[in-house]
Structure formats: structure tokens, C-alpha cells
Short mmCIF file of C-alpha atoms and ligand atoms in Angstrom, two decimals:
data_model
loop_
_atom_site.label_atom_id
_atom_site.label_comp_id
_atom_site.label_asym_id
_atom_site.label_seq_id
_atom_site.Cartn_x
_atom_site.Cartn_y
_atom_site.Cartn_z
CA MET A 1 12.12 -23.70 6.98
CA PRO A 2 9.11 -21.40 7.75
CA GLU A 3 8.01 -19.23 4.93
CA SER A 4 8.03 -15.46 5.10
CA VAL A 5 5.04 -13.61 3.53
CA GLY A 6 4.78 -9.80 2.96
CA VAL A 7 1.56 -7.93 3.11
CA MET A 8 1.22 -4.56 1.40
CA GLY A 9 -2.02 -2.58 2.09
CA GLY A 10 -3.02 0.56 0.41
CA THR A 11 -5.64 2.41 -1.40
CA PHE A 12 -3.99 1.72 -4.73
CA ASP A 13 -5.94 4.43 -6.47
CA PRO A 14 -4.30 3.44 -8.78
CA ILE A 15 -1.39 1.10 -8.32
CA HIS A 16 1.81 2.26 -9.72
CA PHE A 17 5.56 1.39 -10.09
CA GLY A 18 6.39 2.95 -6.61
CA HIS A 19 4.26 0.26 -5.01
CA LEU A 20 5.61 -2.56 -7.19
CA ALA A 21 9.23 -1.48 -6.71
CA ALA A 22 8.83 -1.24 -2.94
CA ALA A 23 7.17 -4.63 -2.74
CA GLU A 24 9.81 -6.30 -4.92
CA GLU A 25 12.65 -4.64 -2.99
CA ALA A 26 11.17 -6.06 0.31
CA ARG A 27 10.64 -9.47 -1.24
CA VAL A 28 14.23 -9.84 -2.43
CA ARG A 29 15.92 -8.31 0.60
CA LEU A 30 13.96 -10.15 3.24
CA GLY A 31 13.65 -13.39 1.19
CA LEU A 32 9.78 -13.33 1.17
CA ALA A 33 8.15 -16.16 -0.56
CA ARG A 34 5.18 -13.93 -1.64
CA VAL A 35 3.84 -10.43 -1.31
CA VAL A 36 0.07 -10.04 -0.96
CA PHE A 37 -1.33 -6.72 -2.14
CA VAL A 38 -4.50 -5.80 -0.11
CA PRO A 39 -6.54 -2.90 -1.53
CA ASN A 40 -8.38 -1.15 1.36
CA GLY A 41 -12.09 -1.33 1.71
CA GLN A 42 -14.18 1.71 0.71
CA PRO A 43 -13.13 4.71 2.76
CA PRO A 44 -15.71 7.49 2.02
CA HIS A 45 -12.71 9.86 1.50
CA LYS A 46 -9.05 10.13 1.96
CA ALA A 47 -7.14 13.40 2.28
CA GLY A 48 -9.81 15.45 0.60
CA TYR A 49 -10.87 13.41 -2.39
CA VAL A 50 -13.48 10.62 -3.08
CA VAL A 51 -11.77 7.25 -3.42
CA THR A 52 -12.55 5.17 -6.54
CA ALA A 53 -14.85 2.22 -6.20
CA ALA A 54 -13.05 -0.74 -4.56
CA GLU A 55 -13.71 -3.02 -7.59
CA HIS A 56 -11.87 -0.77 -10.00
CA ARG A 57 -8.90 -0.45 -7.56
CA TYR A 58 -8.81 -4.24 -7.05
CA ASN A 59 -8.88 -4.90 -10.80
CA MET A 60 -6.00 -2.49 -11.30
CA VAL A 61 -4.03 -4.27 -8.64
CA VAL A 62 -4.55 -7.61 -10.40
CA LEU A 63 -3.52 -6.04 -13.74
CA GLY A 64 -0.49 -4.40 -12.16
CA ILE A 65 1.07 -7.42 -10.44
CA ALA A 66 0.44 -9.80 -13.31
CA GLY A 67 3.61 -11.27 -14.53
CA ASN A 68 5.31 -11.46 -11.09
CA PRO A 69 4.72 -14.96 -9.87
CA HIS A 70 5.58 -13.87 -6.30
CA PHE A 71 2.77 -11.25 -6.18
CA GLU A 72 -0.87 -11.81 -5.25
CA ALA A 73 -3.95 -9.69 -4.68
CA SER A 74 -6.37 -10.23 -1.79
CA ARG A 75 -10.01 -9.16 -1.52
CA VAL A 76 -9.99 -9.58 2.24
CA GLU A 77 -10.51 -5.96 2.92
CA ILE A 78 -12.75 -5.05 0.11
CA ASP A 79 -15.16 -7.91 0.87
CA ARG A 80 -15.38 -6.99 4.48
CA SER A 81 -17.75 -4.31 5.55
CA GLY A 82 -16.76 -1.39 7.77
CA PRO A 83 -13.22 -0.08 8.30
CA SER A 84 -10.34 -2.62 8.17
CA TYR A 85 -7.53 -2.57 10.75
CA ALA A 86 -4.18 -3.87 9.65
CA VAL A 87 -4.05 -6.22 12.60
CA ASP A 88 -7.29 -8.04 11.45
CA THR A 89 -5.94 -8.21 7.88
CA VAL A 90 -2.65 -9.71 8.86
CA LYS A 91 -4.37 -12.16 11.24
CA SER A 92 -6.91 -13.18 8.52
CA LEU A 93 -4.22 -13.83 5.94
CA ALA A 94 -2.01 -15.64 8.44
CA GLY A 95 -4.89 -17.76 9.56
CA ARG A 96 -4.77 -19.51 6.07
CA LEU A 97 -1.01 -20.19 6.24
CA PRO A 98 1.13 -22.58 8.29
CA ALA A 99 1.24 -21.45 11.87
CA ASP A 100 5.00 -20.87 11.66
CA THR A 101 4.77 -18.37 8.70
CA ARG A 102 6.59 -15.02 9.38
CA MET A 103 4.34 -12.10 8.40
CA TYR A 104 5.81 -8.80 7.21
CA PHE A 105 3.70 -5.70 6.78
CA ILE A 106 5.32 -3.57 4.04
CA THR A 107 4.83 0.17 3.90
CA GLY A 108 6.42 3.23 2.33
CA ALA A 109 8.28 5.50 4.74
CA ASP A 110 5.31 7.77 5.01
CA ALA A 111 2.80 5.08 5.96
CA ILE A 112 4.93 3.53 8.69
CA LEU A 113 4.37 6.75 10.64
CA GLU A 114 0.72 5.91 10.72
CA LEU A 115 1.85 3.09 12.95
CA LEU A 116 1.85 5.73 15.67
CA THR A 117 -1.69 6.45 15.16
CA TRP A 118 -3.08 2.89 14.62
CA ARG A 119 -5.27 1.81 17.37
CA ASP A 120 -2.91 -0.77 18.84
CA PRO A 121 0.62 -0.83 17.29
CA GLU A 122 1.85 -3.20 19.99
CA GLN A 123 -0.87 -5.80 19.07
CA LEU A 124 0.08 -5.56 15.46
CA ALA A 125 3.67 -5.87 16.26
CA GLN A 126 2.99 -9.18 17.84
CA VAL A 127 1.54 -10.75 14.68
CA CYS A 128 4.01 -9.27 12.19
CA GLU A 129 7.22 -7.38 11.62
CA PHE A 130 7.38 -4.23 9.47
CA VAL A 131 9.24 -3.16 6.38
CA ALA A 132 9.57 0.52 5.91
CA VAL A 133 10.72 1.24 2.29
CA ALA A 134 12.38 4.72 1.57
CA ARG A 135 10.10 7.13 -0.23
CA PRO A 136 11.44 10.43 -1.54
CA GLY A 137 10.63 13.28 0.91
CA TYR A 138 10.75 11.13 3.99
CA ASP A 139 13.81 10.58 6.10
CA LEU A 140 14.09 7.05 7.50
CA ASP A 141 16.14 8.44 10.48
CA ASP A 142 13.39 10.82 11.43
CA ILE A 143 11.00 7.95 11.29
CA ARG A 144 13.14 5.68 13.44
CA ARG A 145 13.31 8.37 16.06
CA ALA A 146 9.58 9.07 15.89
CA LEU A 147 8.68 5.35 16.30
CA GLY A 148 11.01 4.84 19.18
CA GLU A 149 13.39 2.03 20.00
CA GLU A 150 10.79 -0.56 21.12
CA LEU A 151 8.76 -0.39 17.91
CA SER A 152 11.83 0.16 15.74
CA ARG A 153 13.21 -3.21 16.69
CA ARG A 154 10.28 -4.73 14.70
CA VAL A 155 10.90 -2.56 11.69
CA HIS A 156 13.26 -3.32 8.72
CA TYR A 157 14.30 -0.12 7.08
CA LEU A 158 14.99 -0.46 3.49
CA ASP A 159 16.94 2.54 2.34
CA ILE A 160 16.75 2.46 -1.40
CA ASP A 161 16.68 4.99 -4.16
CA GLY A 162 12.89 5.26 -4.01
CA LEU A 163 10.60 6.35 -6.77
CA ALA A 164 8.77 9.61 -6.30
CA THR A 165 5.64 8.27 -7.96
CA SER A 166 2.36 8.63 -6.12
CA SER A 167 -1.31 7.79 -6.86
CA THR A 168 -2.16 11.40 -6.18
CA GLY A 169 0.34 12.38 -8.97
CA LEU A 170 -1.17 9.90 -11.27
CA ARG A 171 -4.71 11.03 -10.74
CA LYS A 172 -3.76 14.59 -11.34
CA ARG A 173 -2.01 13.70 -14.64
CA ALA A 174 -5.07 11.72 -15.81
CA ALA A 175 -7.30 14.58 -14.95
CA GLU A 176 -5.12 16.89 -17.09
CA GLY A 177 -5.35 14.31 -19.93
CA LEU A 178 -1.70 13.31 -19.53
CA SER A 179 -0.40 9.90 -20.04
CA LEU A 180 0.29 7.40 -17.25
CA ARG A 181 2.52 5.27 -19.29
CA TYR A 182 5.91 4.48 -17.72
CA LEU A 183 4.53 5.41 -14.31
CA THR A 184 2.32 2.20 -13.92
CA PRO A 185 2.15 -1.01 -15.99
CA ASP A 186 0.62 -0.52 -19.34
CA PRO A 187 -2.47 -2.65 -18.52
CA VAL A 188 -3.19 -0.32 -15.60
CA ALA A 189 -2.71 2.79 -17.73
CA GLY A 190 -5.04 1.29 -20.31
CA TYR A 191 -7.68 0.45 -17.69
CA VAL A 192 -7.67 3.96 -16.44
CA VAL A 193 -8.45 5.30 -19.97
CA SER A 194 -10.89 2.68 -20.89
CA HIS A 195 -13.01 3.09 -17.67
CA GLY A 196 -12.62 6.94 -17.80
CA LEU A 197 -11.17 6.99 -14.27
CA TYR A 198 -9.80 10.25 -12.88
CA ARG A 199 -11.09 12.32 -15.67
CA GLU A 200 -12.02 14.89 -13.16
CA LEU A 201 -10.53 15.01 -9.72
CA LYS A 202 -13.47 14.04 -7.49
CA CYS A 203 -12.78 16.51 -4.82
CA ASP A 204 -15.61 16.78 -2.29
CA ARG A 205 -16.27 20.43 -1.67
CA GLU A 206 -17.08 19.78 1.94
CA ILE A 207 -13.83 17.93 2.49
CA CYS A 208 -11.65 20.22 0.47
CA GLY A 209 -13.35 23.39 1.84
CA ARG A 210 -13.09 25.24 -1.46
CA ASP A 211 -14.81 25.28 -4.80
P1 LIG B 1 -1.94 8.53 -2.49
O1 LIG B 1 -1.08 9.64 -3.27
O2 LIG B 1 -3.38 8.39 -2.94
O3 LIG B 1 -1.83 8.61 -1.10
P2 LIG B 1 0.08 6.53 -2.73
O4 LIG B 1 0.96 6.71 -3.98
O5 LIG B 1 0.68 7.09 -1.43
O6 LIG B 1 -1.29 7.07 -3.06
P3 LIG B 1 -1.18 4.42 -1.20
O7 LIG B 1 -2.10 3.50 -1.87
O8 LIG B 1 -1.52 5.47 -0.33
O9 LIG B 1 -0.27 5.07 -2.47
O10 LIG B 1 0.15 3.57 -0.56
C1 LIG B 1 0.14 2.19 -0.36
C2 LIG B 1 1.43 1.87 0.34
O11 LIG B 1 2.55 2.13 -0.62
C3 LIG B 1 1.86 2.82 1.54
O12 LIG B 1 2.60 2.03 2.41
C4 LIG B 1 2.80 3.75 0.78
O13 LIG B 1 3.69 4.34 1.75
C5 LIG B 1 3.52 2.93 -0.19
N1 LIG B 1 3.90 3.69 -1.38
C6 LIG B 1 3.23 4.40 -2.23
N2 LIG B 1 4.07 4.90 -3.15
C7 LIG B 1 5.32 4.61 -2.85
C8 LIG B 1 6.57 4.86 -3.43
N3 LIG B 1 6.70 5.72 -4.50
N4 LIG B 1 7.67 4.37 -2.82
C9 LIG B 1 7.55 3.54 -1.75
N5 LIG B 1 6.40 3.32 -1.12
C10 LIG B 1 5.27 3.83 -1.68
MG1 LIG B 2 -0.59 7.40 0.19
#
């Protein structure tokens, strides 16, 4: 039987239990053999803050997924220069697998909407199917409507009791000196402290437009 493999892309700044729970849910519900976590390459900024160095984000993904034999980390995007498009990432990962492997791109309910803004969602939909995992604050029915019937046929909607955890929330907590324990695996929380990450929110004034 052909294998099914999940791909979960993200900034992972840092990885947290929301990512891990979503990936595990997709793995079990869709019978995926593996889920590959792909930290994004280095965007100069994202939604008004300076993204942590790719190497730190990758290391935290490796620490976060340890212990789950079905989870892997990939450097495919961080070792590539320039922006990465999901379609190139999926193609590159699929290229190393048997030709009949079924690829699933896993996202949270917020990120699936970016499908609409990706350069070529139809092309991506030819190389993989999608898994949209519920995330508090996002209505899967709204998303279904926004994506339209055609694309929605390629999307598996997983309506679970999602975790409200976000990397933004974790960065804020770290900047306030609060603990990240029980929001992300202990080794990740330890890495944040030992490397002094997120001690101040690196908010670029030009991007944020305030001081
Ligand atoms: P940030 O707050 O910096 O945007 P984030 O928590 O949204 O971080 P990302 O790295 O942006 O994490 O997200 C990577 C992927 O994981 C996206 O598809 C996103 O929708 C999904 N994701 C993140 N947190 C959750 C969550 N709590 N539940 C379900 N999916 C999630
Ligand atoms: Mg996000």
C-alpha cells in the first residue's frame, strides 16, 4: 500500500504543543506514516517582529519532536536561499520518496487561508492534499466557504478541541520572564532559557510603526 506522509511547515519560533498536537491528530486520523516538520527559511520579518535565526528554530523543532518516532525535522527550507514556496518544499520532499507516496500539507485553520494568497494553489493541490486542523478563534466553516468548493475537495478538515497556544504568546511570556513549561516540551523551554531567546521582543520599529 502506498505510504502517506504529512508535511508541516511553519516559522516554529518556537515550536509548541499546539503544533505537536495538530501534527499528531493529522497523523492518527489520516493514517500518516510520518510527519515532517519544515521550519521556514529566514524571512526578514513576520507580522511585525524579527524572526529568530533559522538554526535556533530548527534546533528547537528537533528537541520538540524527540520521542515521537513518527516525527522528523527537515532542513530543506533553511538550507535553501531565498523564499521557499510550499509547492517546491513538497516536491523536494516527495522526490526522495516512492513515486506513489501521498503527500499531505498540514496547517492550522489560520494558515490554510493563506492558500488563497499562495502563488499557485492549484499547482500545490496537484502535488498534495491539505489538512486543516482547528485552531481556537478560526471557524472551519468560514474557511471552507472562503476556499471554495474546488479547493475544499482537497482539504481534510479536522475539527478538534484545538489548543490556543501560539508562538507569539510564548515569545511574549518569555519576554516577561514567565515560564514556558507545559506550553512546549521541557527541552524546548530549557533551550529558550539557556540561549536567552525572546528576552526582549525584537520588534522592528519600522515594521511596527511605533517605539
Ligand atoms: P506565530 O504566533 O509566530 O504566528 P504560530 O503559533 O502561529 O506562531 P507558526 O509557526 O506560525 O506558529 O505555525 C505553523 C503551523 O502550525 C501553521 O499551519 C499554524 O496554523 C499551525 N499552528 C500553530 N499553532 C497551532 C495551534 N495551536 N493549533 C493548530 N495549529 C497550529
Ligand atoms: Mg502563525
